């Protein structure tokens, strides 16, 4: 029903509203971008999962060789393409595809980013394993996600119910502890966990690919 089997329709439906929404805490966002820049190098190739309208790709493009943003929403990507032209950025590419697209080769990215999208994946272990495989040795995984499991059982049940009914895309119920355990299990070393905004519940996590034990 509704968005249960086709979450991309949810994002297509709200694309104009989403694109017009301002960043919650602009100062904190800029601080975060500056922090991420310190981890980037001009030769880096970066994959941004769930790039939406391309905000982070654009803001980091000046510090890297190439950004590839992927997303499931055709309409959000169309807005990203339009903004790319306005910003005159030649090193950003957008593709409507999945993280598991076989065209992405092993060890082909220096950095993988995922902002506010990992809570939409059912199997976080499979996602972390895939990202580990896509990263070059010592590559970085930078992400921020809603952790519904931190918000108490009632929030989890309400969002779970809405997702199950198909009113919103399905959302997982993960906690930071579970994310950190999954990172470790899938060959990552957490090197930074920072909360940039006092008005937000979310942390930005930066993890480095290490060889699996
Ligand atoms: C909350 S928005 C975040 C967009 C962007 N990362 C940002 O921070 O502005 C979530 C995005 O994830 C995308 N998305 C949802 N499920 C996805 C999936 N399985 N694979 C790739 N993108 C997905 C949505 O289309 C949407 O653009």
CSV table of C-alpha atoms and ligand atoms in Angstrom, one decimal:
chain,number,residue,atom,x,y,z
A,1,UNK,CA,0.0,0.0,0.0
A,2,UNK,CA,1.2,3.6,-0.7
A,3,UNK,CA,5.0,3.6,-0.3
A,4,UNK,CA,5.5,0.2,1.2
A,5,UNK,CA,7.0,-1.4,-1.9
A,6,UNK,CA,8.0,1.8,-3.7
A,7,UNK,CA,9.6,4.3,-1.3
A,8,UNK,CA,10.9,6.3,-4.3
A,9,UNK,CA,7.3,7.4,-4.9
A,10,UNK,CA,7.3,9.0,-1.4
A,11,UNK,CA,10.4,11.0,-2.2
A,12,UNK,CA,9.1,12.0,-5.7
A,13,UNK,CA,5.9,13.2,-4.1
A,14,UNK,CA,7.6,15.4,-1.5
A,15,UNK,CA,10.5,16.4,-3.7
A,16,UNK,CA,9.5,20.1,-4.2
A,17,UNK,CA,8.7,20.5,-0.5
A,18,UNK,CA,12.0,18.8,0.5
A,19,UNK,CA,14.1,20.8,-2.0
A,20,UNK,CA,12.6,24.1,-0.6
A,21,UNK,CA,13.2,23.2,3.1
A,22,UNK,CA,16.0,25.2,4.6
A,23,UNK,CA,18.8,23.5,6.5
A,24,UNK,CA,17.8,23.3,10.2
A,25,UNK,CA,20.9,24.8,11.8
A,26,UNK,CA,23.0,26.5,9.1
A,27,UNK,CA,25.9,27.3,11.4
A,28,UNK,CA,26.2,23.7,12.6
A,29,UNK,CA,25.9,22.5,9.0
A,30,UNK,CA,28.8,24.7,7.8
A,31,UNK,CA,30.9,23.6,10.8
A,32,UNK,CA,30.2,20.0,9.8
A,33,UNK,CA,31.1,20.5,6.2
A,34,UNK,CA,34.4,22.2,7.2
A,35,UNK,CA,35.2,19.3,9.5
A,36,UNK,CA,34.5,16.8,6.7
A,37,UNK,CA,36.7,18.8,4.3
A,38,UNK,CA,39.7,18.1,6.6
A,39,UNK,CA,39.3,14.4,5.8
A,40,UNK,CA,39.2,14.9,2.0
A,41,UNK,CA,42.0,15.2,-0.6
A,42,UNK,CA,41.9,16.7,-4.1
A,43,UNK,CA,42.4,13.3,-5.7
A,44,UNK,CA,39.4,11.7,-3.9
A,45,UNK,CA,36.5,10.1,-5.6
A,46,UNK,CA,33.4,10.2,-3.4
A,47,UNK,CA,30.1,8.3,-3.4
A,48,UNK,CA,27.2,10.0,-1.8
A,49,UNK,CA,24.3,7.5,-1.0
A,50,UNK,CA,20.9,9.0,-0.9
A,51,UNK,CA,22.2,12.3,-2.2
A,52,UNK,CA,18.7,13.9,-2.6
A,53,UNK,CA,19.1,17.4,-4.2
A,54,UNK,CA,22.9,17.0,-4.0
A,55,UNK,CA,23.6,19.5,-1.2
A,56,UNK,CA,26.6,17.7,0.3
A,57,UNK,CA,28.0,16.8,-3.1
A,58,UNK,CA,28.0,20.5,-4.1
A,59,UNK,CA,29.4,21.8,-0.9
A,60,UNK,CA,32.3,19.4,-0.9
A,61,UNK,CA,33.0,19.3,-4.7
A,62,UNK,CA,35.7,22.0,-4.5
A,63,UNK,CA,37.8,19.8,-2.3
A,64,UNK,CA,37.8,16.5,-4.3
A,65,UNK,CA,38.3,15.2,-7.8
A,66,UNK,CA,34.8,13.8,-8.3
A,67,UNK,CA,31.5,13.3,-6.4
A,68,UNK,CA,28.9,10.7,-7.5
A,69,UNK,CA,25.5,11.1,-5.9
A,70,UNK,CA,23.1,8.2,-6.1
A,71,UNK,CA,19.4,8.2,-5.1
A,72,UNK,CA,16.2,6.4,-5.8
A,73,UNK,CA,14.1,9.5,-6.4
A,74,UNK,CA,13.9,10.6,-10.1
A,75,UNK,CA,12.4,14.0,-9.0
A,76,UNK,CA,15.0,14.8,-6.4
A,77,UNK,CA,17.8,13.9,-8.8
A,78,UNK,CA,16.2,16.2,-11.5
A,79,UNK,CA,16.4,19.1,-8.9
A,80,UNK,CA,20.0,18.1,-8.2
A,81,UNK,CA,20.8,18.2,-11.9
A,82,UNK,CA,19.3,21.6,-12.2
A,83,UNK,CA,21.3,22.9,-9.3
A,84,UNK,CA,24.4,21.4,-10.7
A,85,UNK,CA,24.0,23.5,-13.9
A,86,UNK,CA,23.3,26.7,-11.8
A,87,UNK,CA,26.4,26.0,-9.7
A,88,UNK,CA,28.5,25.2,-12.8
A,89,UNK,CA,30.1,22.2,-11.2
A,90,UNK,CA,31.7,19.8,-13.7
A,91,UNK,CA,32.9,17.2,-11.2
A,92,UNK,CA,29.6,16.1,-9.8
A,93,UNK,CA,27.5,13.3,-11.3
A,94,UNK,CA,24.1,12.0,-10.3
A,95,UNK,CA,22.8,8.5,-11.0
A,96,UNK,CA,19.4,7.0,-10.2
A,97,UNK,CA,20.5,3.7,-8.9
A,98,UNK,CA,21.0,1.5,-5.9
A,99,UNK,CA,24.1,1.1,-3.6
A,100,UNK,CA,24.2,-2.5,-4.8
A,101,UNK,CA,24.5,-1.5,-8.5
A,102,UNK,CA,27.1,-3.9,-10.0
A,103,UNK,CA,28.6,-1.2,-12.1
A,104,UNK,CA,30.3,0.1,-8.9
A,105,UNK,CA,33.5,-1.8,-8.7
A,106,UNK,CA,35.3,-3.0,-5.6
A,107,UNK,CA,37.7,-0.6,-4.0
A,108,UNK,CA,36.8,2.3,-6.3
A,109,UNK,CA,35.9,5.1,-3.8
A,110,UNK,CA,38.1,7.0,-1.4
A,111,UNK,CA,35.1,8.2,0.6
A,112,UNK,CA,31.5,7.0,0.9
A,113,UNK,CA,29.0,9.4,2.5
A,114,UNK,CA,25.4,8.8,3.6
A,115,UNK,CA,23.4,11.6,5.1
A,116,UNK,CA,20.0,10.8,6.5
A,117,UNK,CA,19.4,7.7,4.5
A,118,UNK,CA,20.7,4.7,6.4
A,119,UNK,CA,17.6,4.4,8.5
A,120,UNK,CA,15.7,3.4,5.3
A,121,UNK,CA,17.8,0.3,4.9
A,122,UNK,CA,16.5,-3.0,6.4
A,123,UNK,CA,19.8,-4.8,6.6
A,124,UNK,CA,22.5,-2.5,7.9
A,125,UNK,CA,25.1,-5.2,8.0
A,126,UNK,CA,24.6,-5.8,4.3
A,127,UNK,CA,24.9,-2.0,3.7
A,128,UNK,CA,28.1,-1.7,5.7
A,129,UNK,CA,29.6,-4.8,4.1
A,130,UNK,CA,28.9,-3.3,0.6
A,131,UNK,CA,30.4,0.1,1.6
A,132,UNK,CA,33.5,-1.7,2.9
A,133,UNK,CA,33.8,-3.5,-0.4
A,134,UNK,CA,33.5,-0.3,-2.4
A,135,UNK,CA,36.0,1.6,-0.4
A,136,UNK,CA,39.7,1.6,-1.2
A,137,UNK,CA,42.0,0.4,1.6
A,138,UNK,CA,42.0,3.1,4.4
A,139,UNK,CA,38.9,4.7,2.7
A,140,UNK,CA,36.5,6.7,4.8
A,141,UNK,CA,32.8,6.2,5.5
A,142,UNK,CA,31.1,9.4,6.7
A,143,UNK,CA,27.5,9.3,7.7
A,144,UNK,CA,24.7,10.7,9.8
A,145,UNK,CA,21.4,8.8,10.3
A,146,UNK,CA,18.3,8.9,12.4
A,147,UNK,CA,18.6,6.3,15.2
A,148,UNK,CA,15.0,5.7,16.0
A,149,UNK,CA,16.0,3.0,18.6
A,150,UNK,CA,17.4,5.9,20.7
A,151,UNK,CA,14.0,7.5,20.9
A,152,UNK,CA,12.1,5.0,23.1
A,153,UNK,CA,9.8,2.1,22.1
A,154,UNK,CA,6.8,4.3,21.4
A,155,UNK,CA,8.4,6.3,18.7
A,156,UNK,CA,9.8,3.1,17.2
A,157,UNK,CA,6.3,1.5,17.2
A,158,UNK,CA,4.6,4.6,15.7
A,159,UNK,CA,7.2,4.9,12.9
A,160,UNK,CA,7.3,1.2,12.4
A,161,UNK,CA,3.5,1.1,12.1
A,162,UNK,CA,3.4,4.0,9.6
A,163,UNK,CA,6.1,2.3,7.6
A,164,UNK,CA,4.3,-1.1,7.8
A,165,UNK,CA,1.1,0.5,6.6
A,166,UNK,CA,3.0,2.2,3.8
A,167,UNK,CA,2.3,5.8,4.8
A,168,UNK,CA,6.0,6.5,5.0
A,169,UNK,CA,9.0,4.5,3.7
A,170,UNK,CA,10.0,1.7,6.2
A,171,UNK,CA,12.4,2.9,8.8
A,172,UNK,CA,14.7,0.7,10.9
A,173,UNK,CA,14.9,0.9,14.6
A,174,UNK,CA,18.7,1.1,15.1
A,175,UNK,CA,20.6,2.5,18.1
A,176,UNK,CA,24.1,4.0,17.9
A,177,UNK,CA,25.4,1.0,19.8
A,178,UNK,CA,24.0,-1.3,17.1
A,179,UNK,CA,25.5,0.9,14.3
A,180,UNK,CA,28.9,0.9,16.1
A,181,UNK,CA,28.8,-2.9,16.5
A,182,UNK,CA,27.9,-3.3,12.8
A,183,UNK,CA,30.8,-1.0,11.8
A,184,UNK,CA,33.2,-3.1,13.8
A,185,UNK,CA,31.8,-6.4,12.5
A,186,UNK,CA,32.1,-5.2,8.9
A,187,UNK,CA,35.7,-4.0,9.0
A,188,UNK,CA,35.5,-0.4,10.1
A,189,UNK,CA,37.3,1.5,12.8
A,190,UNK,CA,35.2,4.4,14.2
A,191,UNK,CA,37.5,7.4,14.3
A,192,UNK,CA,35.1,10.3,15.1
A,193,UNK,CA,31.6,10.7,16.5
A,194,UNK,CA,30.5,14.3,16.7
A,195,UNK,CA,27.2,16.1,17.4
A,196,UNK,CA,27.4,19.4,15.5
A,197,UNK,CA,24.0,20.9,16.5
A,198,UNK,CA,22.5,21.2,19.9
A,199,UNK,CA,19.1,21.2,18.3
A,200,UNK,CA,19.6,17.8,16.7
A,201,UNK,CA,19.7,14.3,18.1
A,202,UNK,CA,22.1,13.0,15.5
A,203,UNK,CA,25.8,12.4,15.5
A,204,UNK,CA,28.1,12.4,12.5
A,205,UNK,CA,30.2,9.3,12.4
A,206,UNK,CA,33.4,8.9,10.5
A,207,UNK,CA,34.8,5.4,10.2
A,208,UNK,CA,37.9,4.1,8.4
A,209,UNK,CA,38.1,0.9,6.4
A,210,UNK,CA,40.4,-1.6,8.0
A,211,UNK,CA,41.0,-5.2,7.0
A,212,UNK,CA,38.4,-7.6,8.4
A,213,UNK,CA,39.6,-9.8,11.2
B,1,LIG,C1,16.2,12.6,4.2
B,1,LIG,S1,16.7,12.6,2.5
B,1,LIG,C2,18.4,13.1,2.6
B,1,LIG,C3,19.0,13.7,1.4
B,1,LIG,C4,20.4,14.2,1.5
B,1,LIG,N1,21.3,13.1,1.8
B,1,LIG,C5,20.5,15.3,2.5
B,1,LIG,O1,21.1,15.1,3.5
B,1,LIG,O2,20.0,16.4,2.2
B,1,LIG,C6,16.8,10.9,2.2
B,1,LIG,C7,17.2,10.6,0.7
B,1,LIG,O3,17.5,9.2,0.6
B,1,LIG,C8,16.9,8.7,-0.6
B,1,LIG,N2,16.8,7.3,-0.4
B,1,LIG,C9,15.8,6.6,0.3
B,1,LIG,N3,16.0,5.3,0.3
B,1,LIG,C10,17.1,5.1,-0.5
B,1,LIG,C11,17.8,4.0,-1.0
B,1,LIG,N4,17.5,2.7,-0.6
B,1,LIG,N5,18.9,4.1,-1.8
B,1,LIG,C12,19.3,5.4,-2.1
B,1,LIG,N6,18.7,6.5,-1.8
B,1,LIG,C13,17.6,6.4,-1.0
B,1,LIG,C14,15.7,9.5,-0.8
B,1,LIG,O4,15.2,9.5,-2.1
B,1,LIG,C15,16.2,10.9,-0.3
B,1,LIG,O5,16.8,11.6,-1.3
